[in-house]
Every structure is written in C-alpha cells, then in structure tokens.
Amino acid sequence: IEDPAARGVITGEAYAIRAFCQLDVLRLFGQMPQGASRQVELPYSETTSIDEMPAYYSFDDYVVKLESDLSKAESLLKDNDPLFQYTFSELNSANGNELSDSYMYYRQSRMNYWAVKAIQARMYLYLGKKDKAYTLAKEIIEAKGADGELVMTMSGETDIAKGYKACPSECLLYLSKYDVKTYSSVFLIGNKADQQAGSSHLVISSSMLSDLYAGQNTGSHNRYLNCWNRNVKDASANLYGALAKYYFADDAENQMLYYQIIPLLRMSEVYLIAMETSSDLDEINEWYHDYMLAHSVVLNEVGFSSLSEVPGKMLNEYRREFYGEGQMFYTYKRTGATTMLWGNGNADENVYIVPLPETEYNPNSQIK
C-alpha cells in the first residue's frame, strides 16, 4: 500500500482487532482479574502461521501485550483515520467522490479510532483500573467530530422508533450480516423438540423479563416495549411461551444494513463505564439522565443520592442493556459476583475460569 495514511489505518485496525479478540480470550479463559488464587497462563498469538505455536504468558505479561497492541493501534489511527476529517454519517456511504480509496469509508462498522478507545476503556474496567477507564470513557462521551458536534450520542430513542432494534447509530463497531435472522432463529430459539430434550436457548419467560426490568418505568422504556419478541416461533411455526431479544425484519428491503447487525461496541457501554468509574455524583446523575432519556424514560428525580448506589444499578443495566450480547458473564467475573441472576448455586473461580479446549496445548495442567 503506497498511501501512508491508508497503511496506517489498516495496520492500526489489525493491531486493534487482535487486541479485541485476545481481550476476550483473557476474559473467558483467564484467571480472576481481582484477588485471583488460581494463576492461568494464556497464549497471545502474534503470528498468522498455523505451524508456529504462540507463546503463553502470565496474566500481567498478557495485559502488557494487550496494552501494547492497543497503544500501537491508537497511534496509527490518530490523524490517519478519516474520522478526523469527516463525521461517521458522512463516511457511512461511498457515494461521494472525496475519498480516493473506497476502503476508507464505512468507518462506523470498522475498527475506527474511537472503537479503539472504547476497547481500552472496556479493558481497564475489567482490570479494575477505574481511573484509566474513566478518563477514556469521558473522552469518548465528550469528543467532538469534524463538524464540531459530539462524535456520537446514544441513539435508542430514534433508532428503535425506526425499527433499528440493535441501535446501530450508537455503535462504535459492529458486524453486518444480512442473514443474521436465519442464524438467530436456529441458535437462539431452536425448536420445540430441542426444548423437550432440555436444550438451553437464549429465550426467557415473561417472569424473567419482569426480573430484568424490576424497578424500571416499563410504560415508556423503549427496550422493554420494542426489543423483545413476544411471539417467538420455532422453525415449524410453533409458538413458544418465551421471549427473545431483538427480532429482525422478514421483508427483503428491511434485511439491509441497519436491521441486520451484530453490535460489538456501543455508546451505552461507554456511558455505563463512565458512570461506574466516576467519583463525581453530579456528573454521574447528568450522564444517567441522558442514558435513561435515550431509553425513552424521563427521570423526575435525582438518579442517585450517593455513590454507593451506583455499582448495583450499573450491574442491573448491564443485564438489561446487553442481554444476548455476550457481556454479562464478564461483568459478573470482573466484579467477583458470587451469585448470578437465575443462576444455580454460588459462582466461584471454578465457574469463572473456563477450561482451555482439550485440543489446546495447556501449560497450566500438570503432566503426570
């Protein structure tokens, strides 16, 4: 690639994508981030060769690798990412002729500069480095774009009104998959034969939905009212007595772009990180009012009367906001929660440290 800016963007994306994936390896298979009694070494892959086994690292050394990759990504994308000259909305179409390289468009669905910042905030929150997580989240919330306006705000109220239930307009990174409805029907819902065989699917009962939204104003809450399919049917058109989050359009026109996405990073998570890590109650309440307004809920009272109330409320918001998006297990793990909503028994390291696959070389197991 001759253009140094394009080379910087692509190389920065590569470092960030690697860190994004390796962070999830750490969160899933790694030891507890706080007060671990079991130490776990994990592989950090830095090669594309299938013949070269990646080195395994201790928790701290692994984190150094993550920080290095994200730092490189941030440096390479800084100034090179077209987001510094154009807004997300301007780059969400390649119809214009201003950019000579069409690859530089669609930055919102690619690993852009602000997505890297959000990954860093997610990582530091998981590691318990709240000061760093706060600084990053606040920077994203207050960041101004090329037009002088905020780079991104939460979009729930406007997106959901349009039928965009996954809130694409507030995504800092997402995947677009035109046939996601087909896959979601199979993997999230299954069929009645599966249910009778005891298979567990990502559907919930009406009482479980009530558990999720306990204490919320569900009369106007746009997620509660619009983002749950209350007529879940299996492949044989049999009706379940269950609900599934997000339901996708059937007609071809609405299967395009914003209807069929998989969110990976959203502004709602950035706001939750900021609120959880801030020590300024007035600031937290201001953000919480904005957050709830994006959910079509107007607060007529102060959100929190003390900082001690915030962690529990944030935990509940993670449950509601990211149901089915692969976030809750990591939230329980980083907070060291001993119980999980709808869980059986106490959660401990045996629950939170997922064993490496049997086909994976495992230096943590003792050779007898």
mmCIF file of C-alpha atoms in Angstrom:
data_model
loop_
_atom_site.group_PDB
_atom_site.id
_atom_site.type_symbol
_atom_site.label_atom_id
_atom_site.label_comp_id
_atom_site.label_asym_id
_atom_site.label_seq_id
_atom_site.Cartn_x
_atom_site.Cartn_y
_atom_site.Cartn_z
ATOM 1 C CA ILE A 1 0.000 0.000 0.000
ATOM 2 C CA GLU A 2 1.645 3.214 -1.160
ATOM 3 C CA ASP A 3 -0.557 5.700 0.687
ATOM 4 C CA PRO A 4 0.940 6.066 4.203
ATOM 5 C CA ALA A 5 -2.420 7.115 5.699
ATOM 6 C CA ALA A 6 -4.184 4.036 4.324
ATOM 7 C CA ARG A 7 -1.332 1.851 5.502
ATOM 8 C CA GLY A 8 -1.586 3.398 8.953
ATOM 9 C CA VAL A 9 -5.340 2.786 9.109
ATOM 10 C CA ILE A 10 -5.128 -0.842 8.006
ATOM 11 C CA THR A 11 -2.194 -1.642 10.292
ATOM 12 C CA GLY A 12 -3.924 0.094 13.197
ATOM 13 C CA GLU A 13 -7.094 -1.888 12.561
ATOM 14 C CA ALA A 14 -5.095 -5.128 12.573
ATOM 15 C CA TYR A 15 -3.487 -4.404 15.945
ATOM 16 C CA ALA A 16 -6.856 -3.418 17.424
ATOM 17 C CA ILE A 17 -8.700 -6.461 16.071
ATOM 18 C CA ARG A 18 -6.037 -8.719 17.562
ATOM 19 C CA ALA A 19 -6.347 -6.985 20.924
ATOM 20 C CA PHE A 20 -10.167 -7.121 20.761
ATOM 21 C CA CYS A 21 -10.052 -10.906 20.285
ATOM 22 C CA GLN A 22 -7.254 -11.512 22.772
ATOM 23 C CA LEU A 23 -9.079 -9.498 25.430
ATOM 24 C CA ASP A 24 -11.994 -11.895 25.141
ATOM 25 C CA VAL A 25 -9.575 -14.838 25.466
ATOM 26 C CA LEU A 26 -8.376 -13.289 28.728
ATOM 27 C CA ARG A 27 -11.895 -12.564 29.971
ATOM 28 C CA LEU A 28 -13.158 -16.061 29.180
ATOM 29 C CA PHE A 29 -10.234 -18.373 29.946
ATOM 30 C CA GLY A 30 -8.119 -16.183 32.216
ATOM 31 C CA GLN A 31 -7.880 -16.013 35.963
ATOM 32 C CA MET A 32 -9.992 -13.658 38.038
ATOM 33 C CA PRO A 33 -8.860 -10.078 37.411
ATOM 34 C CA GLN A 34 -9.224 -9.241 41.119
ATOM 35 C CA GLY A 35 -7.918 -11.359 44.004
ATOM 36 C CA ALA A 36 -7.101 -14.453 41.957
ATOM 37 C CA SER A 37 -5.987 -17.565 43.836
ATOM 38 C CA ARG A 38 -5.593 -19.606 40.641
ATOM 39 C CA GLN A 39 -2.974 -18.393 38.181
ATOM 40 C CA VAL A 40 -3.603 -19.091 34.486
ATOM 41 C CA GLU A 41 -1.203 -18.681 31.576
ATOM 42 C CA LEU A 42 -2.719 -17.968 28.168
ATOM 43 C CA PRO A 43 -1.455 -17.800 24.572
ATOM 44 C CA TYR A 44 -1.084 -14.432 22.850
ATOM 45 C CA SER A 45 -0.921 -15.078 19.128
ATOM 46 C CA GLU A 46 1.339 -12.693 17.237
ATOM 47 C CA THR A 47 1.742 -14.672 14.039
ATOM 48 C CA THR A 48 -0.521 -15.805 11.223
ATOM 49 C CA SER A 49 1.293 -19.108 10.805
ATOM 50 C CA ILE A 50 -0.599 -22.237 11.849
ATOM 51 C CA ASP A 51 2.708 -24.076 12.245
ATOM 52 C CA GLU A 52 4.045 -21.810 14.979
ATOM 53 C CA MET A 53 2.660 -22.287 18.462
ATOM 54 C CA PRO A 54 2.013 -18.959 20.230
ATOM 55 C CA ALA A 55 3.842 -18.249 23.468
ATOM 56 C CA TYR A 56 1.946 -18.441 26.769
ATOM 57 C CA TYR A 57 2.048 -15.558 29.217
ATOM 58 C CA SER A 58 1.174 -14.867 32.823
ATOM 59 C CA PHE A 59 -1.790 -12.580 33.487
ATOM 60 C CA ASP A 60 0.344 -9.454 33.945
ATOM 61 C CA ASP A 61 2.536 -10.135 30.921
ATOM 62 C CA TYR A 62 -0.543 -10.849 28.834
ATOM 63 C CA VAL A 63 -2.019 -7.477 29.819
ATOM 64 C CA VAL A 64 1.227 -5.770 28.728
ATOM 65 C CA LYS A 65 0.711 -7.331 25.282
ATOM 66 C CA LEU A 66 -2.872 -6.053 25.145
ATOM 67 C CA GLU A 67 -1.866 -2.552 26.148
ATOM 68 C CA SER A 68 0.923 -2.520 23.573
ATOM 69 C CA ASP A 69 -1.344 -3.596 20.698
ATOM 70 C CA LEU A 70 -3.983 -1.016 21.592
ATOM 71 C CA SER A 71 -1.392 1.711 22.025
ATOM 72 C CA LYS A 72 0.005 0.952 18.566
ATOM 73 C CA ALA A 73 -3.495 0.929 17.090
ATOM 74 C CA GLU A 74 -4.343 4.271 18.692
ATOM 75 C CA SER A 75 -1.115 5.853 17.442
ATOM 76 C CA LEU A 76 -1.560 4.567 13.887
ATOM 77 C CA LEU A 77 -5.208 5.623 13.628
ATOM 78 C CA LYS A 78 -4.625 9.041 15.189
ATOM 79 C CA ASP A 79 -4.795 11.590 12.370
ATOM 80 C CA ASN A 80 -4.859 8.838 9.705
ATOM 81 C CA ASP A 81 -8.451 7.763 10.381
ATOM 82 C CA PRO A 82 -10.806 9.734 8.072
ATOM 83 C CA LEU A 83 -12.944 10.378 11.174
ATOM 84 C CA PHE A 84 -10.717 13.334 11.882
ATOM 85 C CA GLN A 85 -11.836 14.969 8.618
ATOM 86 C CA TYR A 86 -15.368 13.583 8.265
ATOM 87 C CA THR A 87 -18.227 12.502 10.501
ATOM 88 C CA PHE A 88 -19.483 8.950 10.896
ATOM 89 C CA SER A 89 -22.598 9.804 8.883
ATOM 90 C CA GLU A 90 -20.545 11.265 6.032
ATOM 91 C CA LEU A 91 -18.395 8.132 5.902
ATOM 92 C CA ASN A 92 -21.314 5.690 6.050
ATOM 93 C CA SER A 93 -21.689 5.913 2.294
ATOM 94 C CA ALA A 94 -19.177 5.557 -0.530
ATOM 95 C CA ASN A 95 -21.367 7.530 -2.943
ATOM 96 C CA GLY A 96 -19.257 10.649 -2.604
ATOM 97 C CA ASN A 97 -16.057 11.186 -4.567
ATOM 98 C CA GLU A 98 -13.961 12.976 -1.944
ATOM 99 C CA LEU A 99 -12.008 9.915 -0.798
ATOM 100 C CA SER A 100 -9.936 8.236 -3.494
ATOM 101 C CA ASP A 101 -9.810 4.942 -1.571
ATOM 102 C CA SER A 102 -13.269 3.426 -1.027
ATOM 103 C CA TYR A 103 -11.863 1.284 1.790
ATOM 104 C CA MET A 104 -11.692 4.395 3.952
ATOM 105 C CA TYR A 105 -15.482 4.692 4.052
ATOM 106 C CA TYR A 106 -17.878 2.879 6.448
ATOM 107 C CA ARG A 107 -15.671 3.672 9.440
ATOM 108 C CA GLN A 108 -18.501 3.054 11.917
ATOM 109 C CA SER A 109 -18.631 -0.648 11.125
ATOM 110 C CA ARG A 110 -14.841 -0.963 11.078
ATOM 111 C CA MET A 111 -12.190 -0.717 13.745
ATOM 112 C CA ASN A 112 -12.017 3.068 13.944
ATOM 113 C CA TYR A 113 -10.104 5.341 16.334
ATOM 114 C CA TRP A 114 -12.963 5.731 18.818
ATOM 115 C CA ALA A 115 -13.610 1.976 18.834
ATOM 116 C CA VAL A 116 -10.002 1.512 19.942
ATOM 117 C CA LYS A 117 -10.583 3.985 22.775
ATOM 118 C CA ALA A 118 -13.710 2.057 23.807
ATOM 119 C CA ILE A 119 -11.797 -1.250 23.844
ATOM 120 C CA GLN A 120 -9.196 0.366 26.079
ATOM 121 C CA ALA A 121 -11.932 1.574 28.435
ATOM 122 C CA ARG A 122 -13.517 -1.898 28.486
ATOM 123 C CA MET A 123 -10.144 -3.490 29.194
ATOM 124 C CA TYR A 124 -9.211 -1.145 32.057
ATOM 125 C CA LEU A 125 -12.638 -1.519 33.657
ATOM 126 C CA TYR A 126 -12.191 -5.296 33.559
ATOM 127 C CA LEU A 127 -8.733 -4.982 35.098
ATOM 128 C CA GLY A 128 -10.075 -2.783 37.897
ATOM 129 C CA LYS A 129 -8.067 0.252 36.740
ATOM 130 C CA LYS A 130 -11.016 2.571 37.128
ATOM 131 C CA ASP A 131 -9.142 5.864 36.789
ATOM 132 C CA LYS A 132 -7.913 4.911 33.317
ATOM 133 C CA ALA A 133 -11.325 3.544 32.302
ATOM 134 C CA TYR A 134 -12.995 6.760 33.463
ATOM 135 C CA THR A 135 -10.612 9.024 31.550
ATOM 136 C CA LEU A 136 -11.153 7.087 28.316
ATOM 137 C CA ALA A 137 -14.939 6.840 28.634
ATOM 138 C CA LYS A 138 -15.260 10.549 29.434
ATOM 139 C CA GLU A 139 -13.049 11.387 26.443
ATOM 140 C CA ILE A 140 -15.305 9.416 24.104
ATOM 141 C CA ILE A 141 -18.501 10.944 25.501
ATOM 142 C CA GLU A 142 -17.177 14.481 25.151
ATOM 143 C CA ALA A 143 -15.290 14.025 21.864
ATOM 144 C CA LYS A 144 -16.172 16.418 19.041
ATOM 145 C CA GLY A 145 -16.181 15.389 15.406
ATOM 146 C CA ALA A 146 -15.119 17.172 12.239
ATOM 147 C CA ASP A 147 -18.378 19.154 12.273
ATOM 148 C CA GLY A 148 -17.859 20.398 15.833
ATOM 149 C CA GLU A 149 -20.690 18.227 17.168
ATOM 150 C CA LEU A 150 -20.333 15.265 19.529
ATOM 151 C CA VAL A 151 -18.743 12.310 17.742
ATOM 152 C CA MET A 152 -21.579 10.083 18.918
ATOM 153 C CA THR A 153 -24.526 10.067 21.272
ATOM 154 C CA MET A 154 -26.856 7.289 22.384
ATOM 155 C CA SER A 155 -29.471 6.550 19.748
ATOM 156 C CA GLY A 156 -32.035 4.280 21.369
ATOM 157 C CA GLU A 157 -34.987 6.620 21.140
ATOM 158 C CA THR A 158 -34.508 7.464 17.446
ATOM 159 C CA ASP A 159 -33.149 4.122 16.225
ATOM 160 C CA ILE A 160 -35.797 1.963 17.855
ATOM 161 C CA ALA A 161 -38.529 4.244 16.509
ATOM 162 C CA LYS A 162 -37.203 3.365 13.038
ATOM 163 C CA GLY A 163 -37.132 -0.352 13.816
ATOM 164 C CA TYR A 164 -33.345 -0.492 14.299
ATOM 165 C CA LYS A 165 -33.510 -2.517 17.497
ATOM 166 C CA ALA A 166 -29.765 -3.104 17.846
ATOM 167 C CA CYS A 167 -29.158 0.679 17.926
ATOM 168 C CA PRO A 168 -26.683 0.862 15.009
ATOM 169 C CA SER A 169 -26.393 4.645 15.147
ATOM 170 C CA GLU A 170 -24.687 4.429 18.541
ATOM 171 C CA CYS A 171 -22.364 1.584 17.607
ATOM 172 C CA LEU A 172 -18.667 2.357 17.617
ATOM 173 C CA LEU A 173 -18.087 -1.034 15.982
ATOM 174 C CA TYR A 174 -20.479 -3.604 14.584
ATOM 175 C CA LEU A 175 -20.728 -6.556 12.221
ATOM 176 C CA SER A 176 -23.193 -6.553 9.353
ATOM 177 C CA LYS A 177 -24.706 -9.917 8.448
ATOM 178 C CA TYR A 178 -27.609 -9.979 6.024
ATOM 179 C CA ASP A 179 -28.905 -13.393 7.154
ATOM 180 C CA VAL A 180 -28.482 -12.955 10.892
ATOM 181 C CA LYS A 181 -32.204 -13.625 11.378
ATOM 182 C CA THR A 182 -31.808 -17.132 9.940
ATOM 183 C CA TYR A 183 -28.943 -17.948 12.274
ATOM 184 C CA SER A 184 -30.529 -16.331 15.312
ATOM 185 C CA SER A 185 -33.699 -18.376 14.836
ATOM 186 C CA VAL A 186 -31.695 -21.606 14.959
ATOM 187 C CA PHE A 187 -29.150 -20.832 17.648
ATOM 188 C CA LEU A 188 -31.144 -18.564 19.935
ATOM 189 C CA ILE A 189 -34.564 -20.151 19.656
ATOM 190 C CA GLY A 190 -34.267 -23.678 18.235
ATOM 191 C CA ASN A 191 -37.447 -25.744 18.089
ATOM 192 C CA LYS A 192 -39.826 -27.480 20.457
ATOM 193 C CA ALA A 193 -38.009 -30.783 20.099
ATOM 194 C CA ASP A 194 -34.898 -29.076 21.417
ATOM 195 C CA GLN A 195 -36.838 -27.624 24.327
ATOM 196 C CA GLN A 196 -38.314 -31.002 25.226
ATOM 197 C CA ALA A 197 -34.844 -32.529 25.121
ATOM 198 C CA GLY A 198 -33.725 -29.978 27.688
ATOM 199 C CA SER A 199 -31.636 -27.825 25.354
ATOM 200 C CA SER A 200 -30.993 -24.335 26.713
ATOM 201 C CA HIS A 201 -31.707 -21.432 24.381
ATOM 202 C CA LEU A 202 -31.452 -17.693 24.782
ATOM 203 C CA VAL A 203 -35.142 -17.143 25.312
ATOM 204 C CA ILE A 204 -36.710 -16.092 28.596
ATOM 205 C CA SER A 205 -40.102 -16.292 30.238
ATOM 206 C CA SER A 206 -42.369 -13.332 30.989
ATOM 207 C CA SER A 207 -41.486 -13.582 34.668
ATOM 208 C CA MET A 208 -37.780 -13.443 33.817
ATOM 209 C CA LEU A 209 -38.394 -10.323 31.747
ATOM 210 C CA SER A 210 -40.077 -8.812 34.793
ATOM 211 C CA ASP A 211 -36.965 -9.681 36.821
ATOM 212 C CA LEU A 212 -34.784 -7.867 34.291
ATOM 213 C CA TYR A 213 -36.818 -4.673 34.383
ATOM 214 C CA ALA A 214 -37.703 -4.624 38.073
ATOM 215 C CA GLY A 215 -37.935 -1.054 39.306
ATOM 216 C CA GLN A 216 -37.973 0.410 35.800
ATOM 217 C CA ASN A 217 -40.647 2.558 34.201
ATOM 218 C CA THR A 218 -41.668 -0.046 31.631
ATOM 219 C CA GLY A 219 -44.576 2.084 30.430
ATOM 220 C CA SER A 220 -42.225 4.067 28.192
ATOM 221 C CA HIS A 221 -38.939 2.114 28.244
ATOM 222 C CA ASN A 222 -38.164 1.590 24.547
ATOM 223 C CA ARG A 223 -36.090 -1.581 25.032
ATOM 224 C CA TYR A 224 -38.753 -3.250 27.153
ATOM 225 C CA LEU A 225 -41.550 -2.294 24.756
ATOM 226 C CA ASN A 226 -39.843 -2.860 21.410
ATOM 227 C CA CYS A 227 -36.751 -5.054 21.624
ATOM 228 C CA TRP A 228 -38.316 -8.286 22.820
ATOM 229 C CA ASN A 229 -40.187 -10.615 20.503
ATOM 230 C CA ARG A 230 -43.271 -11.660 22.429
ATOM 231 C CA ASN A 231 -44.410 -14.056 19.690
ATOM 232 C CA VAL A 232 -41.387 -16.321 19.403
ATOM 233 C CA LYS A 233 -41.942 -19.170 16.958
ATOM 234 C CA ASP A 234 -39.665 -22.035 16.048
ATOM 235 C CA ALA A 235 -38.842 -23.212 12.528
ATOM 236 C CA SER A 236 -42.105 -25.143 12.427
ATOM 237 C CA ALA A 237 -44.106 -22.009 13.286
ATOM 238 C CA ASN A 238 -44.931 -23.356 16.741
ATOM 239 C CA LEU A 239 -45.417 -20.641 19.342
ATOM 240 C CA TYR A 240 -43.201 -20.673 22.426
ATOM 241 C CA GLY A 241 -44.201 -19.364 25.798
ATOM 242 C CA ALA A 242 -40.979 -17.377 25.734
ATOM 243 C CA LEU A 243 -39.388 -14.152 24.586
ATOM 244 C CA ALA A 244 -36.253 -13.481 22.551
ATOM 245 C CA LYS A 245 -34.313 -10.237 22.393
ATOM 246 C CA TYR A 246 -34.175 -8.438 19.027
ATOM 247 C CA TYR A 247 -36.343 -9.654 16.238
ATOM 248 C CA PHE A 248 -35.393 -8.965 12.697
ATOM 249 C CA ALA A 249 -37.283 -7.873 9.619
ATOM 250 C CA ASP A 250 -38.698 -10.523 7.280
ATOM 251 C CA ASP A 251 -39.009 -8.452 4.131
ATOM 252 C CA ALA A 252 -36.002 -8.163 1.841
ATOM 253 C CA GLU A 253 -35.866 -4.378 1.952
ATOM 254 C CA ASN A 254 -35.528 -4.271 5.716
ATOM 255 C CA GLN A 255 -32.923 -7.028 5.819
ATOM 256 C CA MET A 256 -30.369 -4.499 4.641
ATOM 257 C CA LEU A 257 -27.688 -2.745 6.691
ATOM 258 C CA TYR A 258 -29.083 -1.318 9.921
ATOM 259 C CA TYR A 259 -31.661 -4.039 10.564
ATOM 260 C CA GLN A 260 -29.195 -6.918 10.407
ATOM 261 C CA ILE A 261 -26.227 -6.032 12.563
ATOM 262 C CA ILE A 262 -24.357 -7.526 15.497
ATOM 263 C CA PRO A 263 -23.227 -4.798 17.937
ATOM 264 C CA LEU A 264 -19.685 -5.141 19.269
ATOM 265 C CA LEU A 265 -19.179 -1.748 20.956
ATOM 266 C CA ARG A 266 -21.965 0.713 21.781
ATOM 267 C CA MET A 267 -22.098 4.143 23.356
ATOM 268 C CA SER A 268 -24.416 2.815 26.055
ATOM 269 C CA GLU A 269 -21.492 0.707 27.326
ATOM 270 C CA VAL A 270 -19.239 3.766 27.302
ATOM 271 C CA TYR A 271 -21.790 5.650 29.427
ATOM 272 C CA LEU A 272 -22.079 2.750 31.874
ATOM 273 C CA ILE A 273 -18.278 2.582 32.197
ATOM 274 C CA ALA A 274 -18.127 6.335 32.818
ATOM 275 C CA MET A 275 -20.849 6.235 35.464
ATOM 276 C CA GLU A 276 -19.351 3.252 37.257
ATOM 277 C CA THR A 277 -15.884 4.793 37.449
ATOM 278 C CA SER A 278 -16.688 8.464 38.161
ATOM 279 C CA SER A 279 -16.361 9.857 41.675
ATOM 280 C CA ASP A 280 -18.458 12.942 40.892
ATOM 281 C CA LEU A 281 -22.099 12.306 41.845
ATOM 282 C CA ASP A 282 -23.423 15.308 39.902
ATOM 283 C CA GLU A 283 -21.606 14.119 36.787
ATOM 284 C CA ILE A 284 -22.946 10.593 37.211
ATOM 285 C CA ASN A 285 -26.513 11.844 37.580
ATOM 286 C CA GLU A 286 -26.188 14.009 34.480
ATOM 287 C CA TRP A 287 -24.983 11.042 32.460
ATOM 288 C CA TYR A 288 -27.671 8.799 33.967
ATOM 289 C CA HIS A 289 -30.408 11.229 32.935
ATOM 290 C CA ASP A 290 -29.024 11.255 29.371
ATOM 291 C CA TYR A 291 -28.763 7.466 29.415
ATOM 292 C CA MET A 292 -32.340 6.959 30.543
ATOM 293 C CA LEU A 293 -33.629 9.603 28.120
ATOM 294 C CA ALA A 294 -32.134 7.501 25.302
ATOM 295 C CA HIS A 295 -34.322 4.693 26.677
ATOM 296 C CA SER A 296 -37.380 6.996 26.476
ATOM 297 C CA VAL A 297 -37.536 7.272 30.262
ATOM 298 C CA VAL A 298 -37.674 10.786 31.735
ATOM 299 C CA LEU A 299 -36.404 10.938 35.299
ATOM 300 C CA ASN A 300 -38.268 13.353 37.528
ATOM 301 C CA GLU A 301 -35.910 12.856 40.431
ATOM 302 C CA VAL A 302 -32.171 12.689 41.075
ATOM 303 C CA GLY A 303 -30.821 9.426 39.761
ATOM 304 C CA PHE A 304 -28.513 8.578 42.664
ATOM 305 C CA SER A 305 -28.350 10.071 46.137
ATOM 306 C CA SER A 306 -24.957 8.511 46.937
ATOM 307 C CA LEU A 307 -22.010 6.916 45.145
ATOM 308 C CA SER A 308 -22.676 3.634 46.948
ATOM 309 C CA GLU A 309 -25.883 3.168 44.931
ATOM 310 C CA VAL A 310 -24.122 3.261 41.567
ATOM 311 C CA PRO A 311 -22.436 -0.192 41.296
ATOM 312 C CA GLY A 312 -25.650 -2.146 41.897
ATOM 313 C CA LYS A 313 -27.599 -0.031 39.412
ATOM 314 C CA MET A 314 -24.882 -0.437 36.790
ATOM 315 C CA LEU A 315 -24.952 -4.227 37.229
ATOM 316 C CA ASN A 316 -28.692 -4.215 36.558
ATOM 317 C CA GLU A 317 -28.216 -2.006 33.499
ATOM 318 C CA TYR A 318 -25.655 -4.431 32.060
ATOM 319 C CA ARG A 319 -28.194 -7.230 32.475
ATOM 320 C CA ARG A 320 -30.874 -5.277 30.629
ATOM 321 C CA GLU A 321 -28.825 -3.497 28.024
ATOM 322 C CA PHE A 322 -26.560 -6.305 26.844
ATOM 323 C CA TYR A 323 -28.755 -9.371 27.193
ATOM 324 C CA GLY A 324 -27.681 -11.798 24.460
ATOM 325 C CA GLU A 325 -24.639 -9.684 23.501
ATOM 326 C CA GLY A 326 -22.017 -11.675 25.426
ATOM 327 C CA GLN A 327 -21.290 -9.144 28.173
ATOM 328 C CA MET A 328 -22.859 -10.380 31.382
ATOM 329 C CA PHE A 329 -20.513 -13.261 32.209
ATOM 330 C CA TYR A 330 -17.548 -10.902 32.029
ATOM 331 C CA THR A 331 -19.364 -8.342 34.169
ATOM 332 C CA TYR A 332 -20.016 -10.924 36.872
ATOM 333 C CA LYS A 333 -16.419 -12.141 36.621
ATOM 334 C CA ARG A 334 -14.753 -8.739 36.926
ATOM 335 C CA THR A 335 -16.912 -7.820 39.920
ATOM 336 C CA GLY A 336 -16.393 -11.211 41.561
ATOM 337 C CA ALA A 337 -20.142 -11.748 41.930
ATOM 338 C CA THR A 338 -20.906 -14.837 43.985
ATOM 339 C CA THR A 339 -24.395 -15.201 42.537
ATOM 340 C CA MET A 340 -25.884 -14.652 39.089
ATOM 341 C CA LEU A 341 -29.438 -13.767 38.178
ATOM 342 C CA TRP A 342 -31.264 -17.061 37.501
ATOM 343 C CA GLY A 343 -28.065 -18.949 38.325
ATOM 344 C CA ASN A 344 -27.803 -22.174 40.276
ATOM 345 C CA GLY A 345 -25.620 -22.069 43.361
ATOM 346 C CA ASN A 346 -22.661 -19.868 44.132
ATOM 347 C CA ALA A 347 -20.251 -18.645 41.462
ATOM 348 C CA ASP A 348 -16.539 -19.028 42.162
ATOM 349 C CA GLU A 349 -13.292 -19.468 40.251
ATOM 350 C CA ASN A 350 -14.393 -22.906 39.077
ATOM 351 C CA VAL A 351 -17.306 -21.224 37.309
ATOM 352 C CA TYR A 352 -15.488 -18.159 36.038
ATOM 353 C CA ILE A 353 -12.297 -19.767 34.718
ATOM 354 C CA VAL A 354 -13.385 -21.668 31.637
ATOM 355 C CA PRO A 355 -11.055 -24.623 30.891
ATOM 356 C CA LEU A 356 -8.987 -24.441 27.746
ATOM 357 C CA PRO A 357 -10.187 -26.794 24.976
ATOM 358 C CA GLU A 358 -8.748 -30.305 25.231
ATOM 359 C CA THR A 359 -7.163 -29.869 21.810
ATOM 360 C CA GLU A 360 -5.255 -26.797 23.037
ATOM 361 C CA TYR A 361 -1.748 -27.098 24.438
ATOM 362 C CA ASN A 362 -2.203 -26.318 28.111
ATOM 363 C CA PRO A 363 0.865 -25.412 30.207
ATOM 364 C CA ASN A 364 -1.426 -24.936 33.208
ATOM 365 C CA SER A 365 -2.177 -28.649 33.531
ATOM 366 C CA GLN A 366 0.233 -30.851 35.426
ATOM 367 C CA ILE A 367 1.838 -33.627 33.399
ATOM 368 C CA LYS A 368 1.702 -36.902 35.231
#
